[in-house]
């Protein structure tokens, strides 16, 4: 930032306006921000503060005085029948923020201290882009972005491709109805999209909000069609001929009945304390939500009270956005280290000046691979943007533009593995560098053990990364079977290991010997063999020995196994040391039930031979539960809809998979429908 001593307030105000205009253009027009939102907010607040202290410097065209938002060239401007206003933001992320809003509402309504608590509708603040959907006679006629609040952009062509947005309403309560809400991209869809971009060597998106905005504001709808977006309704625009329910919470119920997705986490809260509780509850859920939120929104529930409260300079007095800690921050990049993963992949990891982001302090973040690092132009010493959202690993999304003080050489991958010294190789045309040391490499050994012990693999409770470090570094374990040679005495001799925990671990190791073939295959950590493939292999072959001996052609007969996976399994079992590991594990007493392959064993089950695709969230079953039930009944769960799919089980917020199912005329079930197909639990 500019040194305060050398700059006059007038100069700083001019500088801030220039910066804010530049960054608003990057954000709203180009969908390519250069700095995190939190940094933009800081500049904005600094300008507001300066203008308040020097009213003579205030001009009507200051970014603090008007909503920024231009129409993209090529899109048609739409004048909103009812302006799309924004709401006040409460940046105090503690419960005080909720109490403050409640106090301001009570003050504005002139409520005496003993008046009962005000009733609020409390919702999540989805981090996407605001859209106005105009229905005439129950049919979607137009979709528009917010723009500057008065005039937005016509994005009917891209928004019509969003599966969650009804093209026709289930009930037509109003001849003209404008519904407002947020278009966003779920985190898993965002990760998958960026993963595809990375694999294709293409530019990745900074965050889900940007991806959603970029896709909706495309001139060409074909891109939107390939990229899943979601939507939640949260309010109204123009309405003709409908008695709008008297409470906001009831309005959302009504919108849900018309067919709009409305988030189920919303609640009615009473008084400031009720709001603070909601804020705290959602804060706990934030990391595990399927999408990004940057806060919660409180609205006075009673619409008559909303009207009484009215507006103050373009912002309603009856609503506020109560923020959570930002998920993106900027900080300094000290260095780049190389981490070696279970499969030997070398990942460049950014070493950062510690920064509070997404609710925790982050000092490491992934840079994914050398090519992505180069594309982002990140060098040591740069100011970079870190993103930490949900339980995904923090990542560097880019560098903040600006001159470097000195020349910094571009980062290079090491020629030798930093852990074991083996040669580093890169597959032709691939993006990843790998250590060629295999289980000789300590890093791969540690990761392999952790994977083997994982909950979905052999499920060895108590075998965490600290312990594995000690076991491998102390030379107690070289290969997986060594695990089963650990006794209480050896374990209890380790640092910080009590006799009782040692005994518990030995018990857990013993229990883990009782495995299933699928878990065992998954636990071996064969490249490209995830849980689903492991189950497919177990079902198809029924026993381990034919898998060990299978040719690539035989492996290709397994449903859903393609050439890359088949080759990988084949190569794995041709390595003598891997065969030895398998034999030693069997000798140590690891066992599972065996049978004679798919045809005979599952044919009798009710869903044998049927392929299911699960999409959206079901009312009572989690995705994993539904999957387990289908599989227990002999069915197969696949990740994508194709002509081979028999049923699509769709829940709330089902997106493109549901569209595809309809397109291909595949039976669509809800949870109840699935329950009927399953055998009676009694
Ligand atoms: S209500 C007059 N509710 O946050 C009230 N907005 O300034 C209009 N947002 O960009 C907004 N979730 O797109 C409302 N549950 C929610 C919201 C929400 C996200 C966005 C909205 C706008 C900003 C509010």
XYZ file of C-alpha atoms and ligand atoms in Angstrom, residues 83-89 122-131 146 180-183 232-236 248 252 294-299 311 314-316 318-321, ligand 1:
67
model
C -34.605 -2.560 -9.304
C -32.356 -5.345 -8.016
C -30.919 -3.833 -4.907
C -28.111 -5.032 -2.791
C -28.086 -5.455 0.968
C -25.962 -4.063 3.719
C -23.034 -6.219 4.749
C -32.605 -16.662 8.157
C -30.980 -17.975 4.987
C -27.578 -18.826 3.588
C -25.805 -16.239 1.487
C -24.975 -18.225 -1.625
C -21.819 -17.146 -3.383
C -22.827 -17.004 -7.007
C -24.567 -14.411 -9.107
C -28.000 -12.886 -8.690
C -30.523 -13.685 -11.433
C -28.335 -7.817 -11.842
C -34.947 -13.831 -7.819
C -32.223 -16.075 -6.645
C -28.630 -17.121 -6.974
C -27.031 -19.171 -9.721
C -31.682 -21.337 -5.176
C -34.602 -18.908 -5.073
C -34.649 -16.262 -2.315
C -36.983 -13.448 -3.316
C -39.270 -11.700 -5.773
C -41.040 -14.138 3.669
C -40.225 -19.346 0.062
C -19.811 -16.133 2.200
C -22.249 -15.504 5.023
C -25.876 -15.756 6.068
C -28.740 -13.355 5.324
C -31.311 -12.188 7.849
C -34.628 -10.753 6.682
C -34.886 1.650 2.519
C -30.715 1.849 -1.904
C -30.366 -0.731 0.860
C -33.320 -2.240 2.719
C -35.025 -5.024 6.934
C -32.209 -7.239 5.667
C -28.512 -7.719 6.254
C -25.788 -10.054 5.064
S -31.674 -11.068 -0.649
C -33.225 -6.796 -1.203
N -30.911 -13.490 -0.027
O -26.140 -11.416 -1.985
C -32.659 -8.126 -0.867
N -29.457 -12.164 -1.373
O -26.596 -7.981 -1.811
C -32.007 -8.763 -2.019
N -27.415 -13.344 -2.080
O -25.818 -10.178 -4.853
C -31.049 -9.859 -1.752
N -27.859 -15.251 -1.074
O -27.336 -12.178 -5.096
C -30.591 -12.347 -0.674
N -30.378 -15.687 0.566
C -30.076 -14.546 -0.073
C -28.883 -14.408 -0.813
C -28.599 -13.192 -1.451
C -27.001 -14.593 -1.837
C -26.656 -12.349 -2.865
C -27.452 -11.582 -3.858
C -26.808 -10.220 -3.880
C -26.147 -10.137 -2.558
C -26.943 -9.258 -1.642
